[in-house]
Coordinates of C-alpha atoms and ligand atoms in Angstrom, one line a residue:
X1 CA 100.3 165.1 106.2
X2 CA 98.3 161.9 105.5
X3 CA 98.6 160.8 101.4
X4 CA 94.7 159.6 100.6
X5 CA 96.2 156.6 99.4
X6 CA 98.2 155.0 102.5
X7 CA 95.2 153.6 104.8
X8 CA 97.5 151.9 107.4
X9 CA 99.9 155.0 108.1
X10 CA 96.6 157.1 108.4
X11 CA 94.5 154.4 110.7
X12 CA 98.1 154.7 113.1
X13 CA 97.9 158.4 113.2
X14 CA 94.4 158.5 113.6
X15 CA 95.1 156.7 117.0
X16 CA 98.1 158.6 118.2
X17 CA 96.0 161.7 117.5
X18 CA 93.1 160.6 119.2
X19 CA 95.1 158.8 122.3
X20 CA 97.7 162.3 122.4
X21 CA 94.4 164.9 122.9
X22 CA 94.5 165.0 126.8
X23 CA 98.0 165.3 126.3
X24 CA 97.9 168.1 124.1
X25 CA 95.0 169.7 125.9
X26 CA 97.4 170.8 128.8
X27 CA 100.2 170.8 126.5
X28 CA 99.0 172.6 122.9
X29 CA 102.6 173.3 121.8
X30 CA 103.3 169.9 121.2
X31 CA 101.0 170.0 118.8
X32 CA 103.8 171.5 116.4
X33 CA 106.0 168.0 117.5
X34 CA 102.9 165.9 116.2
X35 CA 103.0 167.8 112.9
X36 CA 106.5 167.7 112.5
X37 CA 107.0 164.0 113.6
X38 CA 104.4 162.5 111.1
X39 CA 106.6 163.1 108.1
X40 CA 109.9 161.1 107.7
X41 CA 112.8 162.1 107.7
X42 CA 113.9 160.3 104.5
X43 CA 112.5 157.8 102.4
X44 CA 114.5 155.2 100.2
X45 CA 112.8 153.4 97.2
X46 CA 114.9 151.0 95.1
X47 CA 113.8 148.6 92.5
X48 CA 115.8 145.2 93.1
X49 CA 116.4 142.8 90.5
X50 CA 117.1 139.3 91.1
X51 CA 118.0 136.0 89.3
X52 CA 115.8 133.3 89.7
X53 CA 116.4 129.5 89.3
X54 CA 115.2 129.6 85.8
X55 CA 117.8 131.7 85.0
X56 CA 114.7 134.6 84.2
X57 CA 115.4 137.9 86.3
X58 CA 112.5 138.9 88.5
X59 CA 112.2 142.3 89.7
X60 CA 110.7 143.8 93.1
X61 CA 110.6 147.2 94.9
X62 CA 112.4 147.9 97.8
X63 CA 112.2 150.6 100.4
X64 CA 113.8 151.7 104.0
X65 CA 111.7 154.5 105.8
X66 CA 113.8 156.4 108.0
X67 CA 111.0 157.9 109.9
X68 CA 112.9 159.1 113.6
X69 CA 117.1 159.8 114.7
X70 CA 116.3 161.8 117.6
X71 CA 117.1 159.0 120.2
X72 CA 119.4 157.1 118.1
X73 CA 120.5 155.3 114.3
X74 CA 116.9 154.4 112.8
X75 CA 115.9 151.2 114.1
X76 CA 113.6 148.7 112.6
X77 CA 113.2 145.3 111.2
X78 CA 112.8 144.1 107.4
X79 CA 110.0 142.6 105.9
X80 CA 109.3 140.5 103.3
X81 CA 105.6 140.0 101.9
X82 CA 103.2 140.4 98.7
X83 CA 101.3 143.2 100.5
X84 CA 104.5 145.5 101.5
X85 CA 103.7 149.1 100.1
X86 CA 105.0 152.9 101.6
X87 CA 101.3 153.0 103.6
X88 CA 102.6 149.9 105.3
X89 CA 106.2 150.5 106.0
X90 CA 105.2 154.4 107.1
X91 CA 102.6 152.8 109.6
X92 CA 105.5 149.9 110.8
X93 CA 108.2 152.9 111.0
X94 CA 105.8 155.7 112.7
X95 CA 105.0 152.9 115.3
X96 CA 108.4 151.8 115.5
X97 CA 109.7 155.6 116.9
X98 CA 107.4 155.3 119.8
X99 CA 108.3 152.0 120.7
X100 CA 111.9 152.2 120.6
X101 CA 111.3 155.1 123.1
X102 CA 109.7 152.9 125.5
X103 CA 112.4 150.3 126.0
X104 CA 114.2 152.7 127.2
X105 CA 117.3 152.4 125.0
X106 CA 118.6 154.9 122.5
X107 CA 117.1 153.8 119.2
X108 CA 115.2 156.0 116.4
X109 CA 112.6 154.5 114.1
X110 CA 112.6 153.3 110.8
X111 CA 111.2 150.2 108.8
X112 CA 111.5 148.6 105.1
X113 CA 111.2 145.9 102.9
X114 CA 110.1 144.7 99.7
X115 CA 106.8 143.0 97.9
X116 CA 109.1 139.5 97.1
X117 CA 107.0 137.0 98.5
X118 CA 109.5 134.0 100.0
X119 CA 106.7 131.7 99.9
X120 CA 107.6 129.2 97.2
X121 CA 111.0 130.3 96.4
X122 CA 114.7 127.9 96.6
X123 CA 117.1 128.6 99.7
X124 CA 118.9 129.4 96.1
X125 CA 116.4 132.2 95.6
X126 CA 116.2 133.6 98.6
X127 CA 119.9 134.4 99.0
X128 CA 119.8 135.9 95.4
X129 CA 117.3 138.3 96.4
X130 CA 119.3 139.2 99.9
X131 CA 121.6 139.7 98.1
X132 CA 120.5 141.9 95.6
X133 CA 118.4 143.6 98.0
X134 CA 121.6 144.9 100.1
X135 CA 123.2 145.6 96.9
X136 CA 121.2 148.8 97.2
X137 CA 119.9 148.7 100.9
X138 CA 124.0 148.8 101.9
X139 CA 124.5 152.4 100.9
X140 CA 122.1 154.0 103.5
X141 CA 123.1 151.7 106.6
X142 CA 125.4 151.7 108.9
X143 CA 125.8 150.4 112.8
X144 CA 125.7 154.1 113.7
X145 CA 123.1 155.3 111.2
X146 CA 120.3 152.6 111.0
X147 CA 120.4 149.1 111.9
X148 CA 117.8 147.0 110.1
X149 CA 116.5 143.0 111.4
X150 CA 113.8 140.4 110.3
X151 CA 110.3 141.0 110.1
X152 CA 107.4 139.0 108.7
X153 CA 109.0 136.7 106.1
X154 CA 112.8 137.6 107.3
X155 CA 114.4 135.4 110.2
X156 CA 117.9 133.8 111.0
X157 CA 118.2 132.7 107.5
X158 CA 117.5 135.8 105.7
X159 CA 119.2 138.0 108.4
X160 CA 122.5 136.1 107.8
X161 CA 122.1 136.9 103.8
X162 CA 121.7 140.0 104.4
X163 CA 124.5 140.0 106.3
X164 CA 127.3 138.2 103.9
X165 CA 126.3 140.4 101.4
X166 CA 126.7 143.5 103.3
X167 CA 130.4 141.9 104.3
X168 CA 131.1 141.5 101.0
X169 CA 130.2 144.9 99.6
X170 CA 132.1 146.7 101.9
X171 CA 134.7 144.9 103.4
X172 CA 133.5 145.5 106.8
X173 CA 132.3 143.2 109.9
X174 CA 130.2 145.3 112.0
X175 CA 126.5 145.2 113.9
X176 CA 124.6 146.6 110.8
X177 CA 122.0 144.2 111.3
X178 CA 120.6 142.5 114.2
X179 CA 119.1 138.9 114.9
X180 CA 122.3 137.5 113.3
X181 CA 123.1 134.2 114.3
X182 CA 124.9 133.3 117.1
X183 CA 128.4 132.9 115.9
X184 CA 128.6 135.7 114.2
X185 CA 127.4 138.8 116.8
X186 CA 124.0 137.5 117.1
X187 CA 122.4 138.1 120.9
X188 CA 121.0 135.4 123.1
X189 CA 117.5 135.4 123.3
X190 CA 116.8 137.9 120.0
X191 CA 114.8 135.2 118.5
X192 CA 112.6 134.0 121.9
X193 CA 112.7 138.1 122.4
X194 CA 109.4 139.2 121.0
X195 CA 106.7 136.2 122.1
X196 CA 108.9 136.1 125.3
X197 CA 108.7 139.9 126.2
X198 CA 104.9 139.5 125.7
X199 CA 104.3 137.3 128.3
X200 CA 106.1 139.1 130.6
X201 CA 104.4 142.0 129.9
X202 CA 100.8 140.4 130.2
X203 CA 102.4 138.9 133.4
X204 CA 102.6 142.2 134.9
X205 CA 98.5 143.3 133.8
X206 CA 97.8 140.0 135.1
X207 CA 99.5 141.2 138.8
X208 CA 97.1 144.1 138.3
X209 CA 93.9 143.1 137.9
X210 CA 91.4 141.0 139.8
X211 CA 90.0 138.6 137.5
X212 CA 92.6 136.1 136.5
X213 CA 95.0 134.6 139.1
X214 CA 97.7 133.8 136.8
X215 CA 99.0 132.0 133.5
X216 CA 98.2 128.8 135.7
X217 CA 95.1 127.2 133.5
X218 CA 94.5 130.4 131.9
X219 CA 92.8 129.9 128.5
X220 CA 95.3 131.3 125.8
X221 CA 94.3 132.1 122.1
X222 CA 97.3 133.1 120.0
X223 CA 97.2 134.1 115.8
X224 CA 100.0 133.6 114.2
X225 CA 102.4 130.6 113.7
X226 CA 106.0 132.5 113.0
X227 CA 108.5 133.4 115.6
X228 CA 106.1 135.9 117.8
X229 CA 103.6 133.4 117.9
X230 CA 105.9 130.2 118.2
X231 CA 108.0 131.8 121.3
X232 CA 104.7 133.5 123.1
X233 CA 102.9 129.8 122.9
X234 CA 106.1 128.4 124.6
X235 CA 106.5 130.5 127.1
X236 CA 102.6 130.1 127.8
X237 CA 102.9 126.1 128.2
X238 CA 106.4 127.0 130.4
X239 CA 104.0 129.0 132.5
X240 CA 100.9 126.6 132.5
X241 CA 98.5 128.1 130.1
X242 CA 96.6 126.0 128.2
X243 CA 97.1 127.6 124.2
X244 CA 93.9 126.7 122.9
X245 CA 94.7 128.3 118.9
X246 CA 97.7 129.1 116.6
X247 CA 96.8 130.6 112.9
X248 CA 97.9 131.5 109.2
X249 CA 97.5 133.2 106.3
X250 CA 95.3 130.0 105.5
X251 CA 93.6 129.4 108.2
X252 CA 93.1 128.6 112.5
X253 CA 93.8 125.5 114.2
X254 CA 91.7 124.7 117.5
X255 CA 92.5 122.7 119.8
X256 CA 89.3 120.0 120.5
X257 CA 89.5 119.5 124.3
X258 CA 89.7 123.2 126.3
X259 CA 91.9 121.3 128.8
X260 CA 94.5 120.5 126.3
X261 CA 96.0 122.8 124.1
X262 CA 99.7 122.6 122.0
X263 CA 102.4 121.6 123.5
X264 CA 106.4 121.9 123.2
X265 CA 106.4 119.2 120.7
X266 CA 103.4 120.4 118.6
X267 CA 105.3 124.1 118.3
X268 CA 108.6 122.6 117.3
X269 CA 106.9 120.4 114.5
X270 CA 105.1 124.1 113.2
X271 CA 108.1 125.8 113.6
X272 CA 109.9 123.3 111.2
X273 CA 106.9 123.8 109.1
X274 CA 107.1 127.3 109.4
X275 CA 110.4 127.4 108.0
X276 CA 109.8 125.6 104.9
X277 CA 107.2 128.6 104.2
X278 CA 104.2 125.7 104.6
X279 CA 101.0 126.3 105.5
X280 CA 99.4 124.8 108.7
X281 CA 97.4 122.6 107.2
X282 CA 100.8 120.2 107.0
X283 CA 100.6 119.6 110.5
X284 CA 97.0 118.9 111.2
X285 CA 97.5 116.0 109.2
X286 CA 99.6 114.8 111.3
X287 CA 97.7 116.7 113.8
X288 CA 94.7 114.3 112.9
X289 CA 96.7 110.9 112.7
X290 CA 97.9 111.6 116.1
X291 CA 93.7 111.2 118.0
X292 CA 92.5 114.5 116.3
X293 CA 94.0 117.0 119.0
X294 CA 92.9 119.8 116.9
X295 CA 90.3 120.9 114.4
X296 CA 91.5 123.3 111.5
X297 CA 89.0 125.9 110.2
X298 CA 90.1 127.1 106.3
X299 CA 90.6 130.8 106.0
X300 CA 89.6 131.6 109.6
X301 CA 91.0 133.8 112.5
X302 CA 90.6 132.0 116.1
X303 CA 88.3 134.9 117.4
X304 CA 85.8 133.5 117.5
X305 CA 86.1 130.0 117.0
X306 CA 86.3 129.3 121.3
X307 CA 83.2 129.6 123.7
X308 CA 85.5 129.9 126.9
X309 CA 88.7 132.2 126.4
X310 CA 90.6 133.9 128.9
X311 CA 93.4 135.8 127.3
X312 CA 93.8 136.7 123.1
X313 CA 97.0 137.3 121.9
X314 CA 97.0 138.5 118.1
X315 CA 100.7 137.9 116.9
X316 CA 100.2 137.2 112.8
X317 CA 99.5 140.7 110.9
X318 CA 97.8 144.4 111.4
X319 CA 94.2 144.3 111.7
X320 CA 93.9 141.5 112.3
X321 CA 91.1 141.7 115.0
X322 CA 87.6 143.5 113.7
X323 CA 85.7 145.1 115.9
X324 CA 82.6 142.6 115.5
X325 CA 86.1 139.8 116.3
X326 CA 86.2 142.1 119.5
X327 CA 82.9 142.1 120.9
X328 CA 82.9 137.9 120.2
X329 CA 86.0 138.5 122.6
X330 CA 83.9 139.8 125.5
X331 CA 81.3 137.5 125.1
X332 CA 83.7 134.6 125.2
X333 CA 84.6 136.0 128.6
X334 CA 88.3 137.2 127.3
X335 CA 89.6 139.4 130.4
X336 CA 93.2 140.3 128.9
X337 CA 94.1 141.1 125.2
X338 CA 97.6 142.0 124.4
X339 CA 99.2 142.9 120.7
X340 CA 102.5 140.8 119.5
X341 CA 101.7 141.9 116.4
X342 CA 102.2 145.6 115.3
X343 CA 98.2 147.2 115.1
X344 CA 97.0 143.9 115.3
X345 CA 93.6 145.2 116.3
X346 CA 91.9 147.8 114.3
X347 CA 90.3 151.3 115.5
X348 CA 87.1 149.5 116.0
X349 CA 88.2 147.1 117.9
X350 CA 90.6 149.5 120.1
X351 CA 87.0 151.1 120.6
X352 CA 84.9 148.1 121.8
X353 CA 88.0 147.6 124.1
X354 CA 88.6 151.1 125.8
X355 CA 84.8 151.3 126.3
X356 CA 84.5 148.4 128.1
X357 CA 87.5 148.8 130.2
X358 CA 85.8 152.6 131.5
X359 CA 82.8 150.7 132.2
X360 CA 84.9 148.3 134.2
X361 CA 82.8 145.4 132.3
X362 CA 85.7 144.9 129.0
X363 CA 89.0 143.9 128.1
X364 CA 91.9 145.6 129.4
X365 CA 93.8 146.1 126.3
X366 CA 97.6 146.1 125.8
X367 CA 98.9 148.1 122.4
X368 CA 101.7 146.5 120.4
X369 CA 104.2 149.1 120.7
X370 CA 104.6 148.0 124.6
X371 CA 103.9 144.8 124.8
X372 CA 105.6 143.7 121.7
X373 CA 108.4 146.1 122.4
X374 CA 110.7 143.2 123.4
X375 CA 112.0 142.3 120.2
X376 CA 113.5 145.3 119.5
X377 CA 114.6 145.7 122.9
X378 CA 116.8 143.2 122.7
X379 CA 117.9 144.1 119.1
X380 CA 119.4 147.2 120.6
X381 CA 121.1 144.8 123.4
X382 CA 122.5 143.2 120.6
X383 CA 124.1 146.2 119.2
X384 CA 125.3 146.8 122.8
X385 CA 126.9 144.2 122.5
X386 CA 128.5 144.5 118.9
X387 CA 129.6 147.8 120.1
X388 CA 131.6 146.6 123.3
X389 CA 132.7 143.1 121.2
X390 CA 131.2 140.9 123.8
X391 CA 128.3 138.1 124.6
X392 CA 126.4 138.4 127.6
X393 CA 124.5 135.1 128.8
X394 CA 121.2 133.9 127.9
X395 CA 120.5 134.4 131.5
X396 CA 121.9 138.1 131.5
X397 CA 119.7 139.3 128.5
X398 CA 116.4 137.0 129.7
X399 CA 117.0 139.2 132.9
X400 CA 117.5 142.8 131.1
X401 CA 114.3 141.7 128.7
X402 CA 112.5 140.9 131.9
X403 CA 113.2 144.5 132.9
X404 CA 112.4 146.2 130.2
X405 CA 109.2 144.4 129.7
X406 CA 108.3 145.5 133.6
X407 CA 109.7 149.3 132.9
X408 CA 107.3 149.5 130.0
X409 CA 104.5 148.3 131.5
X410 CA 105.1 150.6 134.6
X411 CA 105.4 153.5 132.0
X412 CA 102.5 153.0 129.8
X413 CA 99.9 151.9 133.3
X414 CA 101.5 155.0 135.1
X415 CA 101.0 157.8 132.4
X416 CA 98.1 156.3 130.9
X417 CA 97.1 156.8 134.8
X418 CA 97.6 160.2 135.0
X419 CA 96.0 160.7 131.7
X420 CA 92.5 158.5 131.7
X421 CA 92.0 159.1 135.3
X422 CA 88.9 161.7 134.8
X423 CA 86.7 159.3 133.1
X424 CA 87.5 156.2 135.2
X425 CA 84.4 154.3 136.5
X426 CA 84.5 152.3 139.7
X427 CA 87.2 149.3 139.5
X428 CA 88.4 150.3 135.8
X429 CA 92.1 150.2 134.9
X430 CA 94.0 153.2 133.3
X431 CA 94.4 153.1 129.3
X432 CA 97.2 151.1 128.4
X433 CA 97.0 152.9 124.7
X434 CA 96.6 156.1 126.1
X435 CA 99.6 155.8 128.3
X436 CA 102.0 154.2 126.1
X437 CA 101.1 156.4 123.3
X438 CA 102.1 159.4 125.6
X439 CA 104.7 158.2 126.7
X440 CA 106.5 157.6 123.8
X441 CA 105.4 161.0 122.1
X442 CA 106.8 162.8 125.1
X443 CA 110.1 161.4 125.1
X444 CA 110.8 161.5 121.4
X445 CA 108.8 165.1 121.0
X446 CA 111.7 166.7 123.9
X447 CA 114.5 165.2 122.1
X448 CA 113.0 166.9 119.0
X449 CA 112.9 170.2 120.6
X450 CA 116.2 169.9 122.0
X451 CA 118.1 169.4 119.2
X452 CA 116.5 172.2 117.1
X453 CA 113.6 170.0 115.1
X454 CA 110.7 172.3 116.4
X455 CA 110.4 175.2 118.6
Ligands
NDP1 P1 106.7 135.6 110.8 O1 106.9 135.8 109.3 O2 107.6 134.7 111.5 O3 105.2 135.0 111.0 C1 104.1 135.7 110.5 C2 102.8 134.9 110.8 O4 101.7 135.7 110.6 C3 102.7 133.7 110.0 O5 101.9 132.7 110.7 C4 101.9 134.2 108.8 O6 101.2 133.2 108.1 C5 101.0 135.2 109.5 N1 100.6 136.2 108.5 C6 101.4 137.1 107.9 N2 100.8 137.9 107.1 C7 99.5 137.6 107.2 C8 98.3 138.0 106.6 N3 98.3 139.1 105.8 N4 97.1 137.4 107.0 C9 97.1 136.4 107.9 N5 98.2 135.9 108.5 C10 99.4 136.5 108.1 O7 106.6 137.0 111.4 P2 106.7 137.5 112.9 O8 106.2 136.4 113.8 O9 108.1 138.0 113.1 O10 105.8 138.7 113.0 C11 104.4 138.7 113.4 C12 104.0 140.1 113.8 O11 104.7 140.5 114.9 C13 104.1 141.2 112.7 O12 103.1 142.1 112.9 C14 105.4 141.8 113.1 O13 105.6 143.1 112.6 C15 105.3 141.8 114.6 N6 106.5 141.9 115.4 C16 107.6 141.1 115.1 C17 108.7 141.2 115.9 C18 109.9 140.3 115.7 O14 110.8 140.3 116.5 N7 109.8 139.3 114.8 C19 108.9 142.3 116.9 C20 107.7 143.0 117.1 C21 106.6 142.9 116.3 P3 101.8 132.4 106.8 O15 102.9 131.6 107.4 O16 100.7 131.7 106.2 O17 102.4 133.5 105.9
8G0_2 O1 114.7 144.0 115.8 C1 114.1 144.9 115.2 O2 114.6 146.0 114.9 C2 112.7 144.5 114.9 C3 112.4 143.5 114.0 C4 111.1 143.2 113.7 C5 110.1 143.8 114.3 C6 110.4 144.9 115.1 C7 109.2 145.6 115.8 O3 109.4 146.2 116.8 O4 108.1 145.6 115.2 C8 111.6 145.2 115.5

């Protein structure tokens, strides 16, 4: 039930289609589940009107999908950007159904948002808008109903607006949101969650295969420069890797020298940057003060802006890898390629990908929905621990993430095993895509049955 004009929602069913049909071949009365799941279960639309610091009131749309209950209270962060539309939120909150599955923990899907674009607005202006925003937003959520966080353009800051107004409107403290701050409910760990759980996942395909020893010198490109990005580069440097790229909406840094990328230092000054809403360019001026570490290419993705690359690790924005960016991949030597962000690589280049891994001669490729799946893993820790009015220790959730991370991975290599074994040449490795994809559909699709949503 695709609408012609949502292009992102139809590109993600396109590829759950495509990755379910050995699936469906020996199980055709799932195909019922596929059509049933695709539409959801309720969609909010709101307009949300704000004052700015002019005094002149602005107006935006906002909108919550609540695409999935069967496995628990829609689940599924907020985000705030020029381009949000339905298309987008329906492809975030189909994703977001099969993901929640995977980690294991009992969350539905859902996803929303609003076209206000932060950039350029007062701290002033920003808590008008969360405000006004859960003004509306506040009627259809609820800890045991659907449990919103951040997205792109929504962190700490916003999460904690969104909070106090929530408070305020109904005179009630309780986990509606997640990524709070730590004083108030917030989880250890929710923020490093995401870029964390990436690496531990890519750990785990890096056991696996026979190319790449470990993180140890391994040739990292990241996209992004926000809180996926930020914590996935730290964990890299933690682990040895040499991050050789970080990006924006305006453009790639590189670093000069293959044998030295960012360090811990460099990501903290972005992720001060980052905060003010500031492009990168602020901090390859200082960049270039400081011996020229890097070299900063204007409106460019890192693709293909590195001869010698390792592992790529898009963590900015959906399609954000093309499938010509793909092939540049393999001939740069990439081994490894791993989503943080959600459909960060388009159909074409999921294609150049899954054809080179059958041939044994590609990139094994890691879909966002397992290997980003940490974020929200941990969101539902969080409301774990809302629920039982207790903190567990930075330590304690690291070592749950680190779990879930591995349980993923198993799941998504083990039934995309069973499922892209037939076509498997000599030395190729089973379709993550395949496998995760599966996997989640199977475990949503029997709770579905089960409680009466097709038959
Ligand atoms: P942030 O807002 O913190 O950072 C987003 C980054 O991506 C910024 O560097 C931004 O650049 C860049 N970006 C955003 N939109 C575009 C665009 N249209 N073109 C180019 N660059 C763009 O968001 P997150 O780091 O939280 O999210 C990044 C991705 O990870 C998203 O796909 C999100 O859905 C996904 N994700 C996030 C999780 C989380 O826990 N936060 C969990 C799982 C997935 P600029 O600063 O110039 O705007
Ligand atoms: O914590 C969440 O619910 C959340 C927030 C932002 C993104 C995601 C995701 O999985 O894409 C989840």
């Amino acid at each position: 039930m695709v609408l012609p004009s949502e292009p992102e929602f139809e590109q993600v069913l396109k590829e759950i289609t495509t990755t379910l049909q050995p699936f469906l071949k020996r199980n055709p009365e799932y195909q019922r589940a596929l059509d049933v799941v695709q539409i959801p279960e309720r969609v909010i639309q709101f307009r949300v009107t704000w004052e700015d610091d002019k005094g002149k009131v602005q107006v935006n749309r906002g909108y919550r999908v609540q695409f999935n209950s069967a496995i628990g209270p829609y689940k599924g962060g907020l985000r705030l950007h020029p381009s949000v539309n339905l298309s987008i939120l329906k492809f975030l909150g189909f994703e977001q159904i099969f993901k929640n599955a995977l980690t294991g923990l009992n969350m539905g899907g859902g996803k929303g948002g609003s076209d206000f674009d932060p950039k350029g607005k007062s701290d002033n202006e920003i808590r008008k808008f969360c405000y006004a925003f859960m003004g509306e937003l506040s009627r259809h959520i609820g800890q045991d109903t659907d449990v919103p966080a951040g997205d792109i353009g929504v962190g700490g800051r916003e999460v904690a607006y969104l909070f106090g107004a929530y408070k305020k409107i109904r005179n009630e403290w309780s986990g509606i949101l997640t990524g709070k701050g730590g004083d108030f409910g917030g989880s250890y760990i929710r923020p490093e969650a995401t870029g964390y759980g990436l690496i531990y996942y890519v750990a785990k395909m890096l056991e696996t295969q026979k190319e790449l020893a470990s993180f140890k010198g391994a040739r990292v490109l990241v996209s992004g420069s926000g809180n996926v990005a930020q914590y996935a580069a730290l964990k890299l440097i933690e682990l040895g890797a040499i991050v050789l790229s970080l990006s924006d909406s305006t453009g790639a840094l590189i670093a000069r020298n293959e044998h030295e990328g960012f360090t811990t230092r460099d990501i903290e000054q972005i992720a001060e940057i980052k905060l003010k809403h500031q492009s990168l360019t602020s901090f390859n001026i200082q960049a270039n003060a400081n011996e020229s570490r890097f070299v900063w290419h204007a409106g460019a993705r890192p693709w293909t802006l590195v001869q010698n690359v390792d592992i790529a690790l898009p963590c900015a924005t959906q399609n954000e890898v093309s499938g010509e960016e793909a092939t540049a991949l393999i001939a740069s030597g990439t081994k490894l390629v791993a989503e943080g962000s959600n459909m960060g690589c388009t159909l074409e280049a999921i294609e150049v990908f899954e054809v080179g891994r059958r041939t044994g001669k590609g990139i094994w490729y890691a879909p966002g929905k397992a290997s980003n799946c940490g974020g929200v893993a941990v969101s539902g820790l969080e409301m774990a621990q809302n629920s039982a009015r207790l903190k567990w220790t930075p330590e304690e959730v690291d070592n749950k993430l680190k779990n879930i991370m591995e349980t993923a991975y198993a799941n998504s290599y083990e039934v995309g095993k069973q499922y892209s074994s037939e076509n498997l040449g000599e030395g190729a490795l089973p379709s993550l895509v395949v496998g995760a994809n599966i996997a989640g559909f199977v475990k949503v699709a029997d709770a579905m049955r089960a409680q009466g949503d097709w038959w």
